[in-house]
Short mmCIF file of C-alpha atoms and ligand atoms in Angstrom, two decimals:
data_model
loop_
_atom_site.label_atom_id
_atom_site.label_comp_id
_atom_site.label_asym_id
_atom_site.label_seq_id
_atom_site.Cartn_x
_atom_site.Cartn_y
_atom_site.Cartn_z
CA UNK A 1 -23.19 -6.51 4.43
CA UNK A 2 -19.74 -4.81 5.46
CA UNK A 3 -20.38 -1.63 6.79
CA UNK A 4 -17.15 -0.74 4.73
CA UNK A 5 -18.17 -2.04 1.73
CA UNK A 6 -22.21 -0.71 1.96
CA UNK A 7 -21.52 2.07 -0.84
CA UNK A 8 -20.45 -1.09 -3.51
CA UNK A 9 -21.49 -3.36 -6.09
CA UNK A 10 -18.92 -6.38 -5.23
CA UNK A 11 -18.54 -9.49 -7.65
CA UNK A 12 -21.59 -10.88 -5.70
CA UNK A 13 -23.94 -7.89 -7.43
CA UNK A 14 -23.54 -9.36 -11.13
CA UNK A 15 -24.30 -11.90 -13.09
CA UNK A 16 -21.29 -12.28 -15.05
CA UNK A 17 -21.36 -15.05 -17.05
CA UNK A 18 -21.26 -15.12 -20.59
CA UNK A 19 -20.22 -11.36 -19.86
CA UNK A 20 -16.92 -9.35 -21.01
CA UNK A 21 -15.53 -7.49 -17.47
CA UNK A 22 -13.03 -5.48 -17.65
CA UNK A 23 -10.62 -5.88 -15.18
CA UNK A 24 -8.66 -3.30 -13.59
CA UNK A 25 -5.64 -4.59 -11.57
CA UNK A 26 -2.88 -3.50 -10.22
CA UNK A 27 0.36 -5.57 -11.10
CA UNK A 28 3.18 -3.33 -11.17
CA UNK A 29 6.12 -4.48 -9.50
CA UNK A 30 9.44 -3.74 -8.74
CA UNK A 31 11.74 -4.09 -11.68
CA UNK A 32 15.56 -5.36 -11.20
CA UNK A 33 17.66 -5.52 -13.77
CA UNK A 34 14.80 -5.09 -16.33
CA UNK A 35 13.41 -8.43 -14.85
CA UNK A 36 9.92 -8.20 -13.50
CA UNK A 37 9.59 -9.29 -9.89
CA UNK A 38 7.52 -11.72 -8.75
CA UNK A 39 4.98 -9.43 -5.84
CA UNK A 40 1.80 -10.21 -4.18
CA UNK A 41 -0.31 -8.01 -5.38
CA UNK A 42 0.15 -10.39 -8.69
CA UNK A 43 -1.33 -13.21 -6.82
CA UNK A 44 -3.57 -11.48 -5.15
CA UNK A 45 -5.38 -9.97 -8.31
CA UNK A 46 -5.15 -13.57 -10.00
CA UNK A 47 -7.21 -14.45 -7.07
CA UNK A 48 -10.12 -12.45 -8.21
CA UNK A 49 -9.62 -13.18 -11.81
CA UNK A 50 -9.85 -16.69 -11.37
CA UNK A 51 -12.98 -16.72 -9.37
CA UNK A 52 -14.35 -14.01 -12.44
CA UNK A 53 -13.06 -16.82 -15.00
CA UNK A 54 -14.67 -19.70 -12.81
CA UNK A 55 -18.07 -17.61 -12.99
CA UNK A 56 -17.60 -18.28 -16.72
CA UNK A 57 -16.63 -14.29 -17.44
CA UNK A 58 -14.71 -13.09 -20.22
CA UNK A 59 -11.99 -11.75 -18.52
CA UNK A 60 -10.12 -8.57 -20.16
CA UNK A 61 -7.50 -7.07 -17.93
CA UNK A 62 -6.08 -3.68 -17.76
CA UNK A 63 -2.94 -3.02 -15.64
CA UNK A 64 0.30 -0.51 -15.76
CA UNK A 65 3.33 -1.07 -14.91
CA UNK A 66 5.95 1.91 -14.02
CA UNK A 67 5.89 5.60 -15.18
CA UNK A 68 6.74 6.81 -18.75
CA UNK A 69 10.34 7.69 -18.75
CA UNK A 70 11.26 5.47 -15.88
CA UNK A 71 13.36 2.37 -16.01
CA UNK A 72 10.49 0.33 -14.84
CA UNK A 73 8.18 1.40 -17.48
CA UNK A 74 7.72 -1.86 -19.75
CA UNK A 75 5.43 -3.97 -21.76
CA UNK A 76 3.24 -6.17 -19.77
CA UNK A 77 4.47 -9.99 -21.45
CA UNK A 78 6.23 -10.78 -18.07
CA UNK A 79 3.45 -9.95 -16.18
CA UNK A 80 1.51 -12.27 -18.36
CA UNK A 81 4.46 -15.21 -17.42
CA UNK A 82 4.06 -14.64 -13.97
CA UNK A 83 0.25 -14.09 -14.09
CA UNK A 84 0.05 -17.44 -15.48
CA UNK A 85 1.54 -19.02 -12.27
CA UNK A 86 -2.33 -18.75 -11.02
CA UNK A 87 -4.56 -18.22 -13.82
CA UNK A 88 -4.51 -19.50 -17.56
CA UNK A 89 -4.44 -16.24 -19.67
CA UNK A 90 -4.15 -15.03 -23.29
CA UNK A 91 -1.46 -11.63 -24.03
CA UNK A 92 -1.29 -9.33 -26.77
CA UNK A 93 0.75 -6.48 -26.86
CA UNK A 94 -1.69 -3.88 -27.68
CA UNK A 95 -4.66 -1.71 -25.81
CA UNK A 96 -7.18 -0.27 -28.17
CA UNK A 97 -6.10 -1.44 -31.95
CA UNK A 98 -7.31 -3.73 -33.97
CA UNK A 99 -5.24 -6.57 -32.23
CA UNK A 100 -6.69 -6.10 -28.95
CA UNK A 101 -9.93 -5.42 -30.19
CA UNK A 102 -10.21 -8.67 -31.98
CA UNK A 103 -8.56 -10.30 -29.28
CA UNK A 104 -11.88 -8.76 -26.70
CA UNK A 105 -14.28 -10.21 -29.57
CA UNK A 106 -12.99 -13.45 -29.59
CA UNK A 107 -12.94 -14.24 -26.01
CA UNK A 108 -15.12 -17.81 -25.23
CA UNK A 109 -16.57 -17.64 -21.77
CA UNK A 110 -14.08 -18.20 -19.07
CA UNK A 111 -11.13 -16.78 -20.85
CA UNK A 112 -8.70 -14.19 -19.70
CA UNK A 113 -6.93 -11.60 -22.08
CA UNK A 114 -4.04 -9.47 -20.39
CA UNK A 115 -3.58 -6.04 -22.92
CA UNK A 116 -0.88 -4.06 -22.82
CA UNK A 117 0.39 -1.48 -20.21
CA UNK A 118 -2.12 1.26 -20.05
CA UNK A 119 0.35 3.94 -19.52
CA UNK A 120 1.47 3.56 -22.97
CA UNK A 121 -1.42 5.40 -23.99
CA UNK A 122 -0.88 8.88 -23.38
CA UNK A 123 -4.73 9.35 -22.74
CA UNK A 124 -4.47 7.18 -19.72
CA UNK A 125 -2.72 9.74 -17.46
CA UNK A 126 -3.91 13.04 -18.42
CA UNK A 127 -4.92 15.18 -15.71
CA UNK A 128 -8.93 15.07 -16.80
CA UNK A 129 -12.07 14.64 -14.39
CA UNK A 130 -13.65 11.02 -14.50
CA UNK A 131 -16.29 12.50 -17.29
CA UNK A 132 -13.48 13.85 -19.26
CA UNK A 133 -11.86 10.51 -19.03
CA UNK A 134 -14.74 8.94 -19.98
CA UNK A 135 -15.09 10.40 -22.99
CA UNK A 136 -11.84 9.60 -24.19
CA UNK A 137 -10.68 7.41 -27.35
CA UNK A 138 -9.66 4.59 -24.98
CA UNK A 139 -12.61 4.26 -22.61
CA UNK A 140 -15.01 4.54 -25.23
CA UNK A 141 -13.33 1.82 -27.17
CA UNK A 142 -13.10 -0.42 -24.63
CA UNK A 143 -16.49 -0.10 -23.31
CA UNK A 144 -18.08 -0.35 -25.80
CA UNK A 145 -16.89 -4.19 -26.26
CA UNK A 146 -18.02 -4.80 -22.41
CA UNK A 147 -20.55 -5.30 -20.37
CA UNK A 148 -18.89 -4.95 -16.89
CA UNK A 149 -16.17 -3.15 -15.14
CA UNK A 150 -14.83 -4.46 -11.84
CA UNK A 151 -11.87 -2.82 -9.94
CA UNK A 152 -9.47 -4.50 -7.70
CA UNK A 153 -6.30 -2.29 -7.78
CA UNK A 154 -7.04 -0.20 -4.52
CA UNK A 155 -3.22 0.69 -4.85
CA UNK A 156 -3.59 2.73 -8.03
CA UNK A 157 -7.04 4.31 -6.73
CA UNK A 158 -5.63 7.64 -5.59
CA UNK A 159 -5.16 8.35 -9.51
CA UNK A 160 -7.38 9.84 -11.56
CA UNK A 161 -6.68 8.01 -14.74
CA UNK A 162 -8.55 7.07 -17.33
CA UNK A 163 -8.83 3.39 -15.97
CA UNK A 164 -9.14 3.85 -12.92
CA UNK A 165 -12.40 6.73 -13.00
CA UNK A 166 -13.47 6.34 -16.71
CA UNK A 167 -14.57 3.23 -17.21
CA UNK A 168 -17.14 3.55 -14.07
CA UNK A 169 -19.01 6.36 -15.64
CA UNK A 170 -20.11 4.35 -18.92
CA UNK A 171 -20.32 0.59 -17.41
CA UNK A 172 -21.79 -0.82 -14.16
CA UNK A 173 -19.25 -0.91 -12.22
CA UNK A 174 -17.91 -2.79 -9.30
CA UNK A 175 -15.32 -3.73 -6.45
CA UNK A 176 -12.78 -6.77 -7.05
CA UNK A 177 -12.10 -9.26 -3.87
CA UNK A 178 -8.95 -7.63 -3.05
CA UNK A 179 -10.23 -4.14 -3.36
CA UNK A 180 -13.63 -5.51 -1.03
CA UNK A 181 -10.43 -6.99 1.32
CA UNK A 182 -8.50 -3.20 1.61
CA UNK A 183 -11.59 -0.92 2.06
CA UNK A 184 -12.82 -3.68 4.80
CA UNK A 185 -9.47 -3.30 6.89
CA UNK A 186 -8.57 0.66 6.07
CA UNK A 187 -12.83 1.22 7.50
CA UNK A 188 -11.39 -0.57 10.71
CA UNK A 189 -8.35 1.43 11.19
CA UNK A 190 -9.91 4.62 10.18
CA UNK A 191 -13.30 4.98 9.90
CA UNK A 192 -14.82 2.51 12.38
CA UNK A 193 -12.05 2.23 15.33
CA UNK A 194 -11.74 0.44 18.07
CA UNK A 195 -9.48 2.20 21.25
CA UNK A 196 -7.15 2.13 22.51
CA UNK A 197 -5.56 2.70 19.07
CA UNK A 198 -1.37 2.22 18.35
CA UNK A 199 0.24 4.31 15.43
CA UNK A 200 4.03 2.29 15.39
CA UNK A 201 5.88 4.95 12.48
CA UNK A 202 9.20 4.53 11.33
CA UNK A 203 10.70 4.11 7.96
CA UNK A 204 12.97 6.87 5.81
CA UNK A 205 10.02 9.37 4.41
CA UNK A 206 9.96 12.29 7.25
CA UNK A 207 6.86 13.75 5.16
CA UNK A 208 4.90 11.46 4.83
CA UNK A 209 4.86 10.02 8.58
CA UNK A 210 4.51 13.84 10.00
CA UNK A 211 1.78 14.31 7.83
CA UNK A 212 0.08 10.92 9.49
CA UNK A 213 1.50 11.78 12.97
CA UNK A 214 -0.72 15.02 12.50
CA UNK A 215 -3.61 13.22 10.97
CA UNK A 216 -3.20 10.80 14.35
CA UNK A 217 -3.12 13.40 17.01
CA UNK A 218 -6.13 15.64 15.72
CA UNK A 219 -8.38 12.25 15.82
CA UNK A 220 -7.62 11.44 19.04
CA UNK A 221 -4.88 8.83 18.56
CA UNK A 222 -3.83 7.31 22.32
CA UNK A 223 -0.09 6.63 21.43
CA UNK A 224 2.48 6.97 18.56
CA UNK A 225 5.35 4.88 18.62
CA UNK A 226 8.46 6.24 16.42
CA UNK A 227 10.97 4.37 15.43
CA UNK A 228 13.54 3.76 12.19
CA UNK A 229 15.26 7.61 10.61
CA UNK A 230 11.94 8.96 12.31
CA UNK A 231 12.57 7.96 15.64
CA UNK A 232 16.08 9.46 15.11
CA UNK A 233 14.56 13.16 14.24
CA UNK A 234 12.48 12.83 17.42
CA UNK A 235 15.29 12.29 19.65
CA UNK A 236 17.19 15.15 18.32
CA UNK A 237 14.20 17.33 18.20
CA UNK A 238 14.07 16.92 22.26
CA UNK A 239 17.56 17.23 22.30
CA UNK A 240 17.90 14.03 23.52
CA UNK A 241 21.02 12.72 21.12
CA UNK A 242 23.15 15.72 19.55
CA UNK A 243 22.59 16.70 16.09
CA UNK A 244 25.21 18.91 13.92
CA UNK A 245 22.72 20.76 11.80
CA UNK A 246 22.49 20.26 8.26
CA UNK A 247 20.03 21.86 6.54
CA UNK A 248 17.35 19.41 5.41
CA UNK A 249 17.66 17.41 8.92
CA UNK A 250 17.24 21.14 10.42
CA UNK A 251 13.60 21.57 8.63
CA UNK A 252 12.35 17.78 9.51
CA UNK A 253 13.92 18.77 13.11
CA UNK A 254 12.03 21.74 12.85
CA UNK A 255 8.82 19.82 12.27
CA UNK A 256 9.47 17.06 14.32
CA UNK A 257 10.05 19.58 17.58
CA UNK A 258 5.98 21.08 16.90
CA UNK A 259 4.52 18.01 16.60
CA UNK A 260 6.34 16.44 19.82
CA UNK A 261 4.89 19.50 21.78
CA UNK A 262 1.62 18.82 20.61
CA UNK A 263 1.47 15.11 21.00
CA UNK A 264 3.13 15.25 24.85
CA UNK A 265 3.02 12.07 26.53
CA UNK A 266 1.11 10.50 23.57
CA UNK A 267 3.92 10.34 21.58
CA UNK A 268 6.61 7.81 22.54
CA UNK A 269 10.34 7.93 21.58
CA UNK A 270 13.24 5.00 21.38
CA UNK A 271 15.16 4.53 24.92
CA UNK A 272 17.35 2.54 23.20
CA UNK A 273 19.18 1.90 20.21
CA UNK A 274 21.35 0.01 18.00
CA UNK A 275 24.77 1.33 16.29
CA UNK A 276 27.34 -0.30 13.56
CA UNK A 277 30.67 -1.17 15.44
CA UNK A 278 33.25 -3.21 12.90
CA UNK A 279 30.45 -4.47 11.19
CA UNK A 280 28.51 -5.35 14.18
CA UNK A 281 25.04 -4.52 16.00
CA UNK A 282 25.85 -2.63 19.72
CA UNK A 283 22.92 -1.15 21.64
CA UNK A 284 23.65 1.42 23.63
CA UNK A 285 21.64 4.27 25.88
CA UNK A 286 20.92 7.22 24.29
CA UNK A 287 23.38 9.63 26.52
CA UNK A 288 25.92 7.31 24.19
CA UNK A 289 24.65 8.37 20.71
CA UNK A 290 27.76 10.86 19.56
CA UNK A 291 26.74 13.94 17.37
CA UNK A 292 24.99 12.64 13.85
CA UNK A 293 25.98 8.89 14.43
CA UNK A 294 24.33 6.74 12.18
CA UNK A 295 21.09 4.83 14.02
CA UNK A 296 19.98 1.43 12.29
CA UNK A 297 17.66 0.07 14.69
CA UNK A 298 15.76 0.34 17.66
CA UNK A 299 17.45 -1.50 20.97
CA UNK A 300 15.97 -4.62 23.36
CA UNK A 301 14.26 -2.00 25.68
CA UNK A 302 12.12 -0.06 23.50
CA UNK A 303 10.95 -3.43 21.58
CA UNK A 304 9.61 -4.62 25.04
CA UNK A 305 8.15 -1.10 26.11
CA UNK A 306 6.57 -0.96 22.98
CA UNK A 307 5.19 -4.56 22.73
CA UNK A 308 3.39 -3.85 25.82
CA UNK A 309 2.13 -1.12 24.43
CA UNK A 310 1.15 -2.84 21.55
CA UNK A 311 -0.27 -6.04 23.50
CA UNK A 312 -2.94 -3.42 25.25
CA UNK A 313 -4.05 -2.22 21.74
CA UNK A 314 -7.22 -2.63 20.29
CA UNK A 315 -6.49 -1.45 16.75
CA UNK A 316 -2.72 -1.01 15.60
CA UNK A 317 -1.40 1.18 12.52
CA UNK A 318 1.87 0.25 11.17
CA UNK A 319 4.11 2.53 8.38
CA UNK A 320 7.57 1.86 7.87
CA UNK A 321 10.10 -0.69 9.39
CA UNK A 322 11.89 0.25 12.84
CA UNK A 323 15.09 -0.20 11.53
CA UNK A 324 17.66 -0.68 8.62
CA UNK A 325 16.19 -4.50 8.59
CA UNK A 326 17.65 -5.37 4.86
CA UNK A 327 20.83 -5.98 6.82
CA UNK A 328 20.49 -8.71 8.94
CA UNK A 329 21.94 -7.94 12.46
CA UNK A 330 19.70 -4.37 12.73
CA UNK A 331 16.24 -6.80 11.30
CA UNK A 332 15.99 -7.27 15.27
CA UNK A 333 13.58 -4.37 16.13
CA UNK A 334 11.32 -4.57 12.94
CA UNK A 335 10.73 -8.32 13.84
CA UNK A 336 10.13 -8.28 17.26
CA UNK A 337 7.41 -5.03 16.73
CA UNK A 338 5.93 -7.42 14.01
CA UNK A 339 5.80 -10.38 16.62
CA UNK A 340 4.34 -8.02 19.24
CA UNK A 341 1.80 -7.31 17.00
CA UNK A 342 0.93 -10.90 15.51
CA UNK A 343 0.95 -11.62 19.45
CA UNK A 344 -1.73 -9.37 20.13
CA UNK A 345 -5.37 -9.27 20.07
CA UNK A 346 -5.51 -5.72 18.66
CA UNK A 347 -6.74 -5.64 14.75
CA UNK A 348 -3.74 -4.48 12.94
CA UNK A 349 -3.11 -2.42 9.47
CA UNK A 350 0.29 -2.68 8.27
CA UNK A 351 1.51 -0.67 5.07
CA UNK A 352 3.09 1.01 3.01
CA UNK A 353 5.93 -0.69 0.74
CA UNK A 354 8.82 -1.01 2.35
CA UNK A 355 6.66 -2.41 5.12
CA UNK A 356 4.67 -5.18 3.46
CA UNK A 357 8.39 -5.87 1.92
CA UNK A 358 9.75 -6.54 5.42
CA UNK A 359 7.49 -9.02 6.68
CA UNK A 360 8.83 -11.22 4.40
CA UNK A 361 12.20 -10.27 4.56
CA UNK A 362 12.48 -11.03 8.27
CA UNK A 363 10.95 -14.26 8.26
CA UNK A 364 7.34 -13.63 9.18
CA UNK A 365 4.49 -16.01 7.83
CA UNK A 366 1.64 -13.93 7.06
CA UNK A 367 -0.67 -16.76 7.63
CA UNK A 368 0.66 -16.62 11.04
CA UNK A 369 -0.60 -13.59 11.83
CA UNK A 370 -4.42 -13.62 12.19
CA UNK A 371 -6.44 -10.36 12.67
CA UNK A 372 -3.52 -8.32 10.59
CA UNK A 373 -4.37 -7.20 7.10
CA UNK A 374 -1.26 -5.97 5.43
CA UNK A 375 -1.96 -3.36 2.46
CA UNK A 376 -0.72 -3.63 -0.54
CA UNK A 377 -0.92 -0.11 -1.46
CA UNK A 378 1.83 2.39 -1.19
CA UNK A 379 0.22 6.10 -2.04
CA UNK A 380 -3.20 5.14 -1.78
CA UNK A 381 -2.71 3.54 1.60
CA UNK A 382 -1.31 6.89 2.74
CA UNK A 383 -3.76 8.96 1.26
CA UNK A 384 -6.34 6.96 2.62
CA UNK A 385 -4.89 7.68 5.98
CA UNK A 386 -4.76 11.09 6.26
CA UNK A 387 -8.57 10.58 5.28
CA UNK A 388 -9.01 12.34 1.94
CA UNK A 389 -10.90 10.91 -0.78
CA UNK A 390 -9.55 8.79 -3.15
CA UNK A 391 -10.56 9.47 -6.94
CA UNK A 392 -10.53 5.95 -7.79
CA UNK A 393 -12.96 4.78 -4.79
CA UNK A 394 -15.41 8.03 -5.05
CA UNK A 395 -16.59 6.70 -8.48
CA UNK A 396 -17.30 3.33 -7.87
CA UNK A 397 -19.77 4.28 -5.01
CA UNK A 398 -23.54 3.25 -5.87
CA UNK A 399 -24.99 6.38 -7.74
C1 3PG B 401 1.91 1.62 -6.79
O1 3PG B 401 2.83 0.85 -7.08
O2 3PG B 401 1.85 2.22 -5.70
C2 3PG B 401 0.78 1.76 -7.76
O3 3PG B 401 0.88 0.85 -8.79
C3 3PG B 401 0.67 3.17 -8.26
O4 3PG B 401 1.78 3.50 -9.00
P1 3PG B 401 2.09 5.03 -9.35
O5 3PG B 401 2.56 5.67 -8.08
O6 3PG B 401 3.12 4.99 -10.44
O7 3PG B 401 0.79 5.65 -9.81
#
């Protein structure tokens, strides 16, 4: 047994045939143009509910997509279209009435029933403990038509909805495959790691990579790699390129300037980078950069100081592309750090959205890279990193 996984029941714990499981995955997906995008973590979950449905299971799944209010907030009958590129399944649009009920009750073994988006309900989100949520309309209801609940939406674990912590505290409960494959690789990169370890941060969310960058340097982290809009804040923070202030750049500057003093030589900034010129990629030194000129990529020299960097890693941590890599000529940097890192021997973690987004975008075949596991969680995989507990994991551990 996983050392990772030794506070679980997995699929492996229960006999589930014949049995109704509910299902919690996580689906939602980027939404364009009210169409439903086709994303991994689809696949991924099908994964698990076809092996459940294989077992001879009664599949029931529960799954949100968006945030009330939001333009991506929708019914769930997509989902079920795309679902059903992997995995026959049944849909009704309902969660708890009579239609869905019926629907549970008249599963045969080895079926799968989709219900509606769980964020309809508005019991689903209220801020309540996991007993509270327990008790509610919904999770009673539910449970009482099943025997087992198995979660595989790590990505939606850092919520304390009602389910995501409810369902545990009234069923016997479990971890889904992809779930077993995120706590595996986070325990590696947090828990259980091997040195020297690599944080490579970039991306466009200052908060969220300072907060990690802090995380990093109190537990010892041996270097941090900046690149993308973070890189940028660095630089002017030493004073390296010139900055006209403006307030919000002057409070992430700010920030940026005490953590640099406390990381020292552990933290390692861009020594060169790329610029738009009609249109067109030009890397240049940084004594170049004119005041609050627009960066979109990291230059030749830092990807090859950083890949050997990377290459002497034992464990790599990845957030946010190094560059504005949607655009084609400034993909450069984000694709050479990946190759550095499919190149080396180090295990790697790669997350966050816009990251898992990118490996695709620039080319990279996942199954190419061996000994990376790339999250599919956005705020989970963050919170998870900074090492606080996440809600949704706490109450599946063996009581
Ligand atoms: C995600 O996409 O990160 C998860 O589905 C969680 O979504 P949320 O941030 O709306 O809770």
């Amino acid at each position: 047994m996983n050392e990772q996984l030794k506070d679980f029941l997995t699929i492996d714990d229960f006999d589930v045939e014949g049995k109704t499981v509910l299902f919690r995955a996580d689906i939602n997906s980027v939404v364009i143009n009210g169409k439903v995008q086709m994303k991994e973590r689809i696949e991924e979950n099908a994964k698990t509910i076809r092996e459940l449905s294989a077992k001879r299971a009664k599949v029931v799944i529960l799954a949100h997509q968006g945030r009330a209010g939001g333009d991506d907030f929708l019914p769930l009958d997509q989902h079920a279209q795309l679902l059903r590129n992997f995995v026959d399944l049944k849909y009704v649009d309902d969660i708890m009435g009579p239609v869905a009920r019926a629907a549970i009750k008249n599963l045969n073994e080895g079926e799968v029933l989709l219900l509606d988006n769980v964020r309809m309900l508005a019991e689903e989100t209220l801020d309540r403990t996991p007993e509270e949520h327990a008790k509610s309309i919904f999770v009673t209801r539910l449970a009482s038509l099943a025997d087992i609940y198995i979660n595989d939406a790590f990505s939606v674990a850092h919520r304390s909805h009602a389910s995501v912590v409810g369902f545990p505290k009234v069923l016997d409960a479990g971890i889904g495959r992809l779930m077993e494959r995120e706590l595996m690789a986070l325990g590696r990169a947090v828990i259980d790691i091997k040195r020297p370890v690599v944080y490579v941060l970039g991306g466009a969310k200052p908060e969220e990579v300072f907060d990690i960058m802090e995380f990093a340097l109190e537990k010892g982290v041996d270097s941090i790699l900046t690149t993308g809009v973070i890189g940028s804040f660095f630089l002017y923070a030493k004073g390296v390129i010139p900055l006209k202030v403006d307030n919000l750049l002057f409070e992430h500057v700010g920030r940026a300037r005490r953590i640099a003093n406390r990381g020292g030589r552990r933290i390692k900034y861009p020594w060169d980078v790329a610029i738009e010129v009609n249109g067109r990629r030009k890397e240049i030194p940084l004594d170049e950069v004119r005041a609050n000129q627009r960066i979109y990529d990291i230059g030749e020299i830092t990807c090859e100081k950083y890949g050997e960097i990377i290459k002497n890693a034992r464990t790599v941590i990845m957030k946010g592309p190094a560059g504005a890599y949607e655009k084609k000529e400034f993909a450069k940097g984000t694709k050479k750090i990946f190759k550095a890192i499919a190149d080396s021997d180090a295990f790697s973690l790669l997350g966050g959205g816009h990251t898992s987004a990118a490996i695709s975008e620039v080319g990279m075949n996942r199954q190419e890279m061996d000994n990376v596991h790339v999250s599919l969680a956005g705020g989970a995989f963050l919170r998870y990193l900074l090492g606080k507990p996440l809600p949704g994991i706490e109450v599946l551990k063996k009581r």
